[in-house]
Short mmCIF file of C-alpha atoms and ligand atoms in Angstrom, two decimals:
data_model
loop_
_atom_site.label_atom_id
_atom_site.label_comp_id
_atom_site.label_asym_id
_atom_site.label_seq_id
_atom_site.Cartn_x
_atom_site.Cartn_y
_atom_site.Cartn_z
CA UNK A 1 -20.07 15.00 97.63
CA UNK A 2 -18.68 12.90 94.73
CA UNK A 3 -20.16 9.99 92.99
CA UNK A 4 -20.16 7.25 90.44
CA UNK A 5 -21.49 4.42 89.21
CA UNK A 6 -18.25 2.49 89.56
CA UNK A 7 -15.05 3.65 91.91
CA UNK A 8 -11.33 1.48 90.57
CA UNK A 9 -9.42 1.40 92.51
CA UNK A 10 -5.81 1.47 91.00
CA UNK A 11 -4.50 3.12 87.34
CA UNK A 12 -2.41 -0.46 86.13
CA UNK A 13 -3.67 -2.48 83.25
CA UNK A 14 -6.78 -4.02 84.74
CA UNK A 15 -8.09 -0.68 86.27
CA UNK A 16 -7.51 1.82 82.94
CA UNK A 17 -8.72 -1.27 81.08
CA UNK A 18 -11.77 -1.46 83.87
CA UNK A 19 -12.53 2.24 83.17
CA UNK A 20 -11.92 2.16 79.41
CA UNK A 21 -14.74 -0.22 78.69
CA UNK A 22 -17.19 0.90 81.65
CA UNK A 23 -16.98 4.59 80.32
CA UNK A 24 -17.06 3.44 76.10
CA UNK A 25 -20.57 1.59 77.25
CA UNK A 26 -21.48 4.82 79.13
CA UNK A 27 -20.75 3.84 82.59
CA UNK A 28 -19.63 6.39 84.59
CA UNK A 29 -16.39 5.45 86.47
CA UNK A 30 -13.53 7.00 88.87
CA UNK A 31 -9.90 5.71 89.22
CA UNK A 32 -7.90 6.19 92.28
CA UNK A 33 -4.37 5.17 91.97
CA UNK A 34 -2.01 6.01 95.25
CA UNK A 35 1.16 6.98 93.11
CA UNK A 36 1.93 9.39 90.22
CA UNK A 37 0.89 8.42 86.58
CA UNK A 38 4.49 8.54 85.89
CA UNK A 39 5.11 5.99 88.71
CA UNK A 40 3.01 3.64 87.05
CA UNK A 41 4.61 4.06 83.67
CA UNK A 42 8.16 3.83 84.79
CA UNK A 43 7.54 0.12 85.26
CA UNK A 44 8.64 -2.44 83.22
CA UNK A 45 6.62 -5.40 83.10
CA UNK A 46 5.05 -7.70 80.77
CA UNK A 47 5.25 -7.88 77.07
CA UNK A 48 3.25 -10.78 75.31
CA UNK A 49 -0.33 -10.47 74.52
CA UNK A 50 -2.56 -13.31 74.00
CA UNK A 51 -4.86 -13.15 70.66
CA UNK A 52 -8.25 -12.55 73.38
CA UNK A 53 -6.22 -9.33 74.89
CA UNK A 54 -5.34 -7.74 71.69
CA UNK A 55 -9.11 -8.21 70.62
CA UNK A 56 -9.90 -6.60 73.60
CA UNK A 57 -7.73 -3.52 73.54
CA UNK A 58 -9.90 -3.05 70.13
CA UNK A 59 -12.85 -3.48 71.41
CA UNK A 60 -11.57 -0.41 74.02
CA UNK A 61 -10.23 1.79 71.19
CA UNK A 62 -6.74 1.72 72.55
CA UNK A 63 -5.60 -0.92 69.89
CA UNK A 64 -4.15 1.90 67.13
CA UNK A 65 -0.24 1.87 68.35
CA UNK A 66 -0.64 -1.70 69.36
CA UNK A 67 -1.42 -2.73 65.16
CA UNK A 68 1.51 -0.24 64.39
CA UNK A 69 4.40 -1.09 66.92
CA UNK A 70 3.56 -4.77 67.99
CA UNK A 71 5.33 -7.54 66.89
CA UNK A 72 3.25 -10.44 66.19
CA UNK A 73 5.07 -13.86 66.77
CA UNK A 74 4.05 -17.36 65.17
CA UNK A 75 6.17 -19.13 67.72
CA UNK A 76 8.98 -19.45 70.81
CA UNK A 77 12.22 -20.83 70.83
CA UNK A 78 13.32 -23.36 73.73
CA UNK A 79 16.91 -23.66 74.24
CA UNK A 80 18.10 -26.88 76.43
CA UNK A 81 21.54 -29.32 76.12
CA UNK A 82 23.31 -26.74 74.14
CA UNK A 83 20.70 -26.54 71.12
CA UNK A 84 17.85 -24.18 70.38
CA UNK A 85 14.43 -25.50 68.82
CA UNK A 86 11.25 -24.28 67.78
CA UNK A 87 7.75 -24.37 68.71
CA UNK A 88 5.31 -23.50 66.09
CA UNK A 89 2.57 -21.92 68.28
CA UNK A 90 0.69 -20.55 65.08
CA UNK A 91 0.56 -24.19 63.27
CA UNK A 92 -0.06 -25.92 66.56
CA UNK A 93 -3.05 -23.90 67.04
CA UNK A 94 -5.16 -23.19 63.54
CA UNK A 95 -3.31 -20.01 63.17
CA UNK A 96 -3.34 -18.17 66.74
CA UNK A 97 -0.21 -16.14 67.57
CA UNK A 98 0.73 -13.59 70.67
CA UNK A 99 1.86 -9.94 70.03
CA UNK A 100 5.00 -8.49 71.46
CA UNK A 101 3.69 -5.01 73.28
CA UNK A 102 5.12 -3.72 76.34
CA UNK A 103 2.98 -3.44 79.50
CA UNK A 104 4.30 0.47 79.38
CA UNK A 105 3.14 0.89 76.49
CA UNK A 106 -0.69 -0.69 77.06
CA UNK A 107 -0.79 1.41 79.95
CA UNK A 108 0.69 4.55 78.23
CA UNK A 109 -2.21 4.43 75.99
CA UNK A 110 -4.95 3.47 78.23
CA UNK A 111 -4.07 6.70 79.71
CA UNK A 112 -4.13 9.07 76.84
CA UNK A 113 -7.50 7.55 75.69
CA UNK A 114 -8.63 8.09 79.47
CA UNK A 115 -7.16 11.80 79.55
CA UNK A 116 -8.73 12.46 76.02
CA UNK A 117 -12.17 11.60 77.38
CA UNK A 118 -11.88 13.72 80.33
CA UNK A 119 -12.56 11.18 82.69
CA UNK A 120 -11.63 11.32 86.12
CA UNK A 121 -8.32 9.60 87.19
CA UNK A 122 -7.22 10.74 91.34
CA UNK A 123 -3.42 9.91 91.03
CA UNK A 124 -1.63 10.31 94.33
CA UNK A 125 -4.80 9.28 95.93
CA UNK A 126 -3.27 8.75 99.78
CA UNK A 127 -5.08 6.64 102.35
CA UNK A 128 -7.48 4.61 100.15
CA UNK A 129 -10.03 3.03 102.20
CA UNK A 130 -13.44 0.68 101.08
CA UNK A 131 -16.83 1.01 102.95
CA UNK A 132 -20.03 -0.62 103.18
CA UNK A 133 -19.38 -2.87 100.52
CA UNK A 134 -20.76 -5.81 101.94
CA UNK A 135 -23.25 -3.97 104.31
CA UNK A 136 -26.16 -4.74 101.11
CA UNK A 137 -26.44 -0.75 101.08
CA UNK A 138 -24.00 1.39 98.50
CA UNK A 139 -20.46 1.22 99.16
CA UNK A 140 -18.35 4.43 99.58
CA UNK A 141 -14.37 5.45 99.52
CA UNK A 142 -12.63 7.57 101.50
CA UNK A 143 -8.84 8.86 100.71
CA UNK A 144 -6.38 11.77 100.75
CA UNK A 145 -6.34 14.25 97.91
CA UNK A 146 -3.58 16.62 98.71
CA UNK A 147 -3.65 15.49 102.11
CA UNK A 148 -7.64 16.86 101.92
CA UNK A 149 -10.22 14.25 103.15
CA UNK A 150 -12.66 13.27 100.41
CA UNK A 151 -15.63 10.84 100.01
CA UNK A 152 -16.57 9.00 96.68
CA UNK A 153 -19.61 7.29 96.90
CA UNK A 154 -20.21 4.79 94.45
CA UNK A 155 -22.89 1.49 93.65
CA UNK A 156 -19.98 -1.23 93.15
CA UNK A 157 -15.90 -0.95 93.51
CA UNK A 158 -13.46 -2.81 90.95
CA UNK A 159 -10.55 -3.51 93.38
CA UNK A 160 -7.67 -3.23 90.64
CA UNK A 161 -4.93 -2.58 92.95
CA UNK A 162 -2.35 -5.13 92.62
CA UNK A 163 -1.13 -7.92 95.04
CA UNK A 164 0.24 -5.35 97.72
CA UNK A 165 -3.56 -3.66 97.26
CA UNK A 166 -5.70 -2.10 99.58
CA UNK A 167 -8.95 -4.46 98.35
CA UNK A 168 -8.01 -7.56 99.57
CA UNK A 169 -7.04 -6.63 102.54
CA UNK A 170 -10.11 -4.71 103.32
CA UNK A 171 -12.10 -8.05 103.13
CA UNK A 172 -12.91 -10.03 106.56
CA UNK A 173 -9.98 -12.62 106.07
CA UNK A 174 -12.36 -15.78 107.35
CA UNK A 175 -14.20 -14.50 103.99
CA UNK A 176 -12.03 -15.86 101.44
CA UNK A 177 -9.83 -18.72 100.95
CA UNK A 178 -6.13 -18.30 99.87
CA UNK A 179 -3.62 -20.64 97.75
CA UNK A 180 -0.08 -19.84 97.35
CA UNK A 181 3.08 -21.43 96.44
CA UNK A 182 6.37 -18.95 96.52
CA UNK A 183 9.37 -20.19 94.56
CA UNK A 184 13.13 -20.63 95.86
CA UNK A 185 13.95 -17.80 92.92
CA UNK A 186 13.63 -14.71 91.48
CA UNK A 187 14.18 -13.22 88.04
CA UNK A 188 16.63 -10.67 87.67
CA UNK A 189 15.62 -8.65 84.13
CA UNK A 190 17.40 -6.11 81.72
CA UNK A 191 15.82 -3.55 79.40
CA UNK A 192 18.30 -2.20 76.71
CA UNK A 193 19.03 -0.76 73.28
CA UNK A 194 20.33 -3.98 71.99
CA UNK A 195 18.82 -5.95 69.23
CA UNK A 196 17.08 -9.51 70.12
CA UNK A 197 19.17 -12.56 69.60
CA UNK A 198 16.12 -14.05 67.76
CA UNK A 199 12.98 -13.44 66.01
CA UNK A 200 10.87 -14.81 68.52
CA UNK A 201 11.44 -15.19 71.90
CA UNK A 202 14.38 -17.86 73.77
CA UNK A 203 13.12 -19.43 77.17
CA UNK A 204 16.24 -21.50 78.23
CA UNK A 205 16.59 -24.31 80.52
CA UNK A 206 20.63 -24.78 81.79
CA UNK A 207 22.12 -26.15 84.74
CA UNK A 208 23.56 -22.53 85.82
CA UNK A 209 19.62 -21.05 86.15
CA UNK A 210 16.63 -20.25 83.75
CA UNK A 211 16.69 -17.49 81.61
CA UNK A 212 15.00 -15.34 78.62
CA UNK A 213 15.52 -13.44 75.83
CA UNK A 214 12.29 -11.32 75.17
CA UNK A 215 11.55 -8.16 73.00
CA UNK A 216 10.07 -4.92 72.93
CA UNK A 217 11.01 -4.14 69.26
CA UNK A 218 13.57 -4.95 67.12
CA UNK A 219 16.31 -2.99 68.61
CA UNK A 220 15.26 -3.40 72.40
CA UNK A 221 15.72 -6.56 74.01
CA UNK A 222 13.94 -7.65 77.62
CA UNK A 223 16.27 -10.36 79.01
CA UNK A 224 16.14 -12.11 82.27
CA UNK A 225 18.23 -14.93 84.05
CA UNK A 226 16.97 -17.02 87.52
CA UNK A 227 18.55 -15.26 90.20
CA UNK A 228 18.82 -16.18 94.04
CA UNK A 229 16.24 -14.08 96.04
CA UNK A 230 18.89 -13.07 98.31
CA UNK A 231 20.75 -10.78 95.83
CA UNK A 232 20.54 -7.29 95.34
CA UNK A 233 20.88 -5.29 92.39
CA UNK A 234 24.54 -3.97 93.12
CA UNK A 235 26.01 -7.18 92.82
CA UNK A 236 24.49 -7.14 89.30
CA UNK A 237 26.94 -5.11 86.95
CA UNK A 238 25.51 -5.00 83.34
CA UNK A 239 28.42 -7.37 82.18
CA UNK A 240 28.20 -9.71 84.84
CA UNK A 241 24.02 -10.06 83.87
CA UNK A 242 25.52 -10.30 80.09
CA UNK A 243 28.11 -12.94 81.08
CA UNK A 244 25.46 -14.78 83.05
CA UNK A 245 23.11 -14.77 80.30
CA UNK A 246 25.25 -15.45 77.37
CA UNK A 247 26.58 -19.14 79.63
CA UNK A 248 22.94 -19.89 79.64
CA UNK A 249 22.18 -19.62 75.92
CA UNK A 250 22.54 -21.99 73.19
CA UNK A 251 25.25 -21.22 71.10
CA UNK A 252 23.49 -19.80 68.27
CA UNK A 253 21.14 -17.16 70.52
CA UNK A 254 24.88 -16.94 72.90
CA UNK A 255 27.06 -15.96 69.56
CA UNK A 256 23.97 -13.24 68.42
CA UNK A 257 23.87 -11.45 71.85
CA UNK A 258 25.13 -7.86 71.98
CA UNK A 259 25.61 -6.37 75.61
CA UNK A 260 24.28 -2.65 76.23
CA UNK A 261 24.06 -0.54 78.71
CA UNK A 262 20.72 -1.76 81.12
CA UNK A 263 17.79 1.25 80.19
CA UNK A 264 16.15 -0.50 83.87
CA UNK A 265 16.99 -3.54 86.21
CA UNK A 266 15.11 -5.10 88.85
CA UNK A 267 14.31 -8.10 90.65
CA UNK A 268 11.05 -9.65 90.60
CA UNK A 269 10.54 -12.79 92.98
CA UNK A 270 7.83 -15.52 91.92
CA UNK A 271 5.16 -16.49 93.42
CA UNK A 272 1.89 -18.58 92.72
CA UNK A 273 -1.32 -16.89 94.54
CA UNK A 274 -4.80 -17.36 94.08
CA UNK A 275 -7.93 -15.98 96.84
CA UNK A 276 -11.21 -17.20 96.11
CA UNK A 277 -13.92 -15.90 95.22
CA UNK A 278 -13.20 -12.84 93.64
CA UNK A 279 -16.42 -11.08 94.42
CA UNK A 280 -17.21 -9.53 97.87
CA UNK A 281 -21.00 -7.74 97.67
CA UNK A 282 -20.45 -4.62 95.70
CA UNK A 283 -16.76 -5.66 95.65
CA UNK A 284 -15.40 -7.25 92.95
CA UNK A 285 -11.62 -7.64 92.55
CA UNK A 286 -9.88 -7.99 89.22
CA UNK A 287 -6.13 -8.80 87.93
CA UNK A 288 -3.05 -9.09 90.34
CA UNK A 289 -5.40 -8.51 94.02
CA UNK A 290 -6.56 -11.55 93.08
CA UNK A 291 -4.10 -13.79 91.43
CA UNK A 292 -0.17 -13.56 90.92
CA UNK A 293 1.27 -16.05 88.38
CA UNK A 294 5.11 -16.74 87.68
CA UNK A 295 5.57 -15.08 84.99
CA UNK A 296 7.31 -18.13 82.93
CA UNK A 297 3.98 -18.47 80.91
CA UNK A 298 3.44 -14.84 80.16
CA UNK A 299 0.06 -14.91 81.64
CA UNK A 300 -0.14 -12.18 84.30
CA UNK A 301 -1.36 -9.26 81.96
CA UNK A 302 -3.49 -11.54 80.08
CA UNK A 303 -5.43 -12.95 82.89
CA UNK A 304 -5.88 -9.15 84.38
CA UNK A 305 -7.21 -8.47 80.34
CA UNK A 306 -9.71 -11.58 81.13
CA UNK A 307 -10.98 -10.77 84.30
CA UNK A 308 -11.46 -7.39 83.29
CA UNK A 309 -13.24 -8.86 79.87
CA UNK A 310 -15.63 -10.73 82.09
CA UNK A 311 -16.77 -7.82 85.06
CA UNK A 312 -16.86 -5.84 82.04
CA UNK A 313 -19.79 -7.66 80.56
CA UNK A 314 -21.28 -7.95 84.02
CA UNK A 315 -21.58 -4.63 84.89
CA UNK A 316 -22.36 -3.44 81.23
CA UNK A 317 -25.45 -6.02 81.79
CA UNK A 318 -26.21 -5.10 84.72
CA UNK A 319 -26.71 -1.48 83.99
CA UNK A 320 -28.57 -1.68 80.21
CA UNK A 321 -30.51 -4.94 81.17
CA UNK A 322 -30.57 -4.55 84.73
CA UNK A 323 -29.72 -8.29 84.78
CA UNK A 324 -27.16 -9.43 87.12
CA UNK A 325 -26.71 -13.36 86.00
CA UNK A 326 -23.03 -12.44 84.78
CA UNK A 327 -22.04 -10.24 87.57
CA UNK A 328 -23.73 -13.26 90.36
CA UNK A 329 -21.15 -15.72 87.27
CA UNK A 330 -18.22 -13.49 87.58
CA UNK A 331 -16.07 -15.32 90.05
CA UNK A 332 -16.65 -18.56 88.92
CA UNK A 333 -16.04 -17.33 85.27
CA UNK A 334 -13.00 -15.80 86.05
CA UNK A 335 -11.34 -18.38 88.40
CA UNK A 336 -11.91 -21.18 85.72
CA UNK A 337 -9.69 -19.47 83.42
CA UNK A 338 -7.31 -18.15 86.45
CA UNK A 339 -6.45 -22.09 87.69
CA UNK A 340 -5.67 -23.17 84.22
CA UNK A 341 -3.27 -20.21 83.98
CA UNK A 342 -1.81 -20.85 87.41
CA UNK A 343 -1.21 -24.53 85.98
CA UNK A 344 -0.01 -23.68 82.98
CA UNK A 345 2.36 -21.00 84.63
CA UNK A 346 3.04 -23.81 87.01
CA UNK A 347 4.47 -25.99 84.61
CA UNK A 348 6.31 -24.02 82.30
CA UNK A 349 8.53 -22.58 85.59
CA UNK A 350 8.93 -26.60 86.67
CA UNK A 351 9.93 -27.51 83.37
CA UNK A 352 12.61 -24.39 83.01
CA UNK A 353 14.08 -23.47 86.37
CA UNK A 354 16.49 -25.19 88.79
CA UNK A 355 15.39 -25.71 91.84
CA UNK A 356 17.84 -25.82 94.75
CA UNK A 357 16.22 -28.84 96.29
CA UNK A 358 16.53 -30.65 92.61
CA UNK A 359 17.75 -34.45 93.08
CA UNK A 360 19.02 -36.20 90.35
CA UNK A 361 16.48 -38.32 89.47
CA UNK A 362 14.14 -34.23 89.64
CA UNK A 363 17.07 -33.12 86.93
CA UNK A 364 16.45 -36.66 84.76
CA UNK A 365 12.53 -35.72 84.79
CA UNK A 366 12.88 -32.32 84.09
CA UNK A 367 15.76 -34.10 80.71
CA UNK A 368 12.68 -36.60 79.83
CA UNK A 369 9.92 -33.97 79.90
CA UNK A 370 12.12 -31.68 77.80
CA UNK A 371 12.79 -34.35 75.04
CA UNK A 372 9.47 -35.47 75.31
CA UNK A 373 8.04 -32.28 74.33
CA UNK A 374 10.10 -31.97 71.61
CA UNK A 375 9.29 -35.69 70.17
CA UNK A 376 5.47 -35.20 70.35
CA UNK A 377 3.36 -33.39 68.93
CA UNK A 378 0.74 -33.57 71.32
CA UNK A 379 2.65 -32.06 73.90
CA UNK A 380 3.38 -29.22 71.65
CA UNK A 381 0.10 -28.64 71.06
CA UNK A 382 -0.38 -28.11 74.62
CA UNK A 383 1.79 -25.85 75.63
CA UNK A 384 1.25 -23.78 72.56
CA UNK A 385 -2.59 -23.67 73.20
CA UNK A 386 -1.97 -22.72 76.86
CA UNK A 387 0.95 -20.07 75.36
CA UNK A 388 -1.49 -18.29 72.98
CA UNK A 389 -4.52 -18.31 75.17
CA UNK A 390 -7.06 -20.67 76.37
CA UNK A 391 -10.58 -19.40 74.79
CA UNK A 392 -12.09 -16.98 77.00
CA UNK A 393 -14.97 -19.59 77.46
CA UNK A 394 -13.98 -22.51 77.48
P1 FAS B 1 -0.81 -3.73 88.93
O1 FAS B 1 -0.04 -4.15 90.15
O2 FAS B 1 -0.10 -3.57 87.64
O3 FAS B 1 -1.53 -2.33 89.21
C1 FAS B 1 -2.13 -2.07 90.45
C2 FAS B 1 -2.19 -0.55 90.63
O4 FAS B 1 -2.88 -0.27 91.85
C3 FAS B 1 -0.80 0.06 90.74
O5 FAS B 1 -0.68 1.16 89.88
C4 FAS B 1 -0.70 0.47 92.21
O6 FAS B 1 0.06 1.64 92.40
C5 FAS B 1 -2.16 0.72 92.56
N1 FAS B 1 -2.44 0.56 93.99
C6 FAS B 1 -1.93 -0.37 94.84
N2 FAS B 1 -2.41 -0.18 96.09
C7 FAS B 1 -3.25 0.91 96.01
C8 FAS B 1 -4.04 1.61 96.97
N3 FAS B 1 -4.06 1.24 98.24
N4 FAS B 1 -4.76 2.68 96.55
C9 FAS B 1 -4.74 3.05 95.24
N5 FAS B 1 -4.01 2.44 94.29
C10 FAS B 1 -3.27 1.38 94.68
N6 FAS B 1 3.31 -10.43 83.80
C11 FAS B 1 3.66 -10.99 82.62
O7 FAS B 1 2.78 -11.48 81.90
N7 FAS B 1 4.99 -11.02 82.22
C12 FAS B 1 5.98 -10.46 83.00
O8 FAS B 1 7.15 -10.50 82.64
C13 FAS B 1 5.66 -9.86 84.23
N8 FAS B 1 6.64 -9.27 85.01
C14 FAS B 1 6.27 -8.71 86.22
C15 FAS B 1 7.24 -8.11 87.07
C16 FAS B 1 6.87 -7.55 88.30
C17 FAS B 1 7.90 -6.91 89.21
C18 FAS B 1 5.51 -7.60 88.72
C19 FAS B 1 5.09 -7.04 90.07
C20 FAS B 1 4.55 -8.19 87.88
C21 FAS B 1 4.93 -8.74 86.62
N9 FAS B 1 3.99 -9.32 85.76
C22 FAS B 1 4.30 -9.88 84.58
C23 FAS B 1 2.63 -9.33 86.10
C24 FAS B 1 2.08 -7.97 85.80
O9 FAS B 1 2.24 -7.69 84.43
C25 FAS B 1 0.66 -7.97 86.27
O10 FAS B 1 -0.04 -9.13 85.85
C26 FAS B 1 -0.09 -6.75 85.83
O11 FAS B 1 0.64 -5.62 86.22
C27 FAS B 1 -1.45 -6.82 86.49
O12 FAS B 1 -2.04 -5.59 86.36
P2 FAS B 1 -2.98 -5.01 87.54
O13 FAS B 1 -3.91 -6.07 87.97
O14 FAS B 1 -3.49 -3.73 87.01
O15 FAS B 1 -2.00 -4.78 88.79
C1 PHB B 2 8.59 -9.99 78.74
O1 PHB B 2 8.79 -9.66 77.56
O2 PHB B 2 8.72 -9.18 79.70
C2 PHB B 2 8.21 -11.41 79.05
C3 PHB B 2 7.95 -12.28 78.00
C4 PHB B 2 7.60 -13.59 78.27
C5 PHB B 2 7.51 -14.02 79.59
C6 PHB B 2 7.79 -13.13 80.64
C7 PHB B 2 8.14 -11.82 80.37
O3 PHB B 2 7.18 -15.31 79.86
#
């Protein structure tokens, strides 16, 4: 029979994050992930870190590569009416600044420091299924292991497992509230060898579609342009995405673009998704089962870091103090911080995409906020505070 003080469920960034921190404070934990750890590097996600994740990543150990490779940025570029300008998120904000480091790569070393600890990750783990969780006994898994039954018992479960998890659906469904909003969009991106068309990153706002000019270094670009939800990857040739792009571009970030081959391509649709609360018993769930933000603000990853931040501390507490005031805190805690990011996300995808329903007097808002935010300060400020991270408690 197998056991643990904590079972994760799923090996993305809030589960090896999860397990990271449980097992540096001596917590034993388990991670069952349903596909191959190679699976879960191949995919290409986010890649701007808020100040409050990077601190975290140090406080797991994992931050090494990060210092070495990341590329910390002082500001964004937005490009709209054919000129680019600058927002100053360092300035704006008594010095805060994001860091450019792939989701691949956060994960990639997540793992190592997980592998080098010998502690137990199940890829491949079939079947997942939660028990008891909410019966005010222990909760237990059951899965596949090489199609072999097997039982983990455990005292709580971190349901890490993504939107498309099995967590969330294992709760009673007149036991939580949902709150969605799904966009008339998607983003089509591009990974390739080709060096970025600016030093920071280029969200731009054009009549053809939204698109963006992000980094992974300075020789690989992430780029992505609005795309209809009905299209499919074959009707994307890499020079048709470069033409695309390059239309949408100011001329300046248009005349620096070099087209390469696409390294990975895929189609992402957007959606806005919050369930409430976020704890369930011994259930708790953390990161995309529990909220999915466009990902216009660059807040997905971060809000996984600052849920996982939060049932950190609770369960740390719990177990040296036995004290259980920030586990009982943990939704609430979390879903302050969520909301502000679904706003914020909110916003920033308003103020940059087109929307097929647009009327013209939507398009003469959407001019107005635009050159307001560039003639006031104020409004700056905001979005750069939201940008580099609301404090983690506020
Ligand atoms: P994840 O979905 O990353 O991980 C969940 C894990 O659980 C997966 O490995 C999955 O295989 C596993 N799992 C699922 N069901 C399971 C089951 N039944 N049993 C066991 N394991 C199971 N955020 C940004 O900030 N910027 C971006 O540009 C961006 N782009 C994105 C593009 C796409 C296509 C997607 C889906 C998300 C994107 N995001 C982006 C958001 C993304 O980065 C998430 O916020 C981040 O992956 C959240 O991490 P997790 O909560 O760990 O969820
Ligand atoms: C990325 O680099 O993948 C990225 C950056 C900023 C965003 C979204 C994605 O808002």
């Amino acid at each position: 029979m197998q056991s643990t003080q904590v079972a994760i469920i799923g090996a993305g960034p809030s589960g090896l994050l999860l397990g990271q921190l449980l097992s540096r404070a001596g917590i034993h934990n388990v991670i069952l992930e349903q596909r191959s750890d190679e699976h879960v590097l191949a995919r290409v996600r986010a890649g701007i870190l808020e100040q409050g994740t990077v601190d975290l990543l140090e406080e797991a150990g994992v931050a090494d590569r990060l210092h070495q490779e990341g590329l910390v940025h002082d500001g964004i570029y937005i490009a709209f009416n054919g000129e680019r300008q600058h927002i100053a998120l360092s300035s704006l904000t008594g010095g805060r600044s994001v860091t450019v480091y792939g989701q691949t790569e956060i994960t990639r070393d997540l793992m190592a420091a997980r592998a080098a600890a010998g502690l137990s990750t199940h890829y491949e783990a079939a079947g997942v299924a939660l028990h008891d969780f909410e019966s005010g006994g222990k909760p237990w898994v059951s899965y596949l292991r090489n199609g072999k039954p097997e039982v983990l018992h455990c005292d709580y479960i971190a349901g890490c497992d993504g939107f498309h998890g099995v967590s969330r659906h294992s709760i009673a469904p007149d036991a939580f509230k949902t709150f969605e909003r799904t966009y008339p969009f998607g983003w089509l991106g591009v990974l390739a060898d080709t060096p970025p068309v600016a030093p920071e990153l280029v969200y731009a706002q054009h009549p053809r579609g939204f698109a963006l000019c992000s980094m992974r270094s300075r020789t690989r670009s992430r780029c992505y342009i609005q795309c209809c939800l009905t299209d499919s990857l074959n009707q994307w040739s890499d020079e048709l995405f470069w033409a695309e792009l390059r239309m949408r571009l100011d001329p300046v970030s248009a005349a620096a673009l070099q087209p390469a081959a696409a390294l990975e391509k895929s189609i992402a649709p957007l959606r806005s998704f919050v369930a409430e609360p976020m704890r369930f018993g011994r259930l708790f769930l953390a990161g995309d089962a529990a909220h999915i933000v466009p990902p216009t603000g660059a807040k997905g990853l971060n809000l996984a870091a600052s849920d996982v931040r939060y049932l950190a501390q609770g369960l740390i507490e719990h177990y040296r103090e036995h004290s259980s005031i920030a586990l009982n805190h943990y939704s609430a805690r979390a879903l302050q911080r969520v909301w502000r990011a679904e706003r914020f996300s909110w916003a920033m995808t308003r103020l940059l995409h087109s929307f097929p329903d647009q009327g013209s007097f939507d398009h003469r808002l959407q001019q107005a906020e635009l050159d307001y935010l560039f003639s006031s300060t104020a409004a700056q400020t905001s979005l750069a505070e939201n940008y580099v991270g609301l404090a983690l408690d506020a």
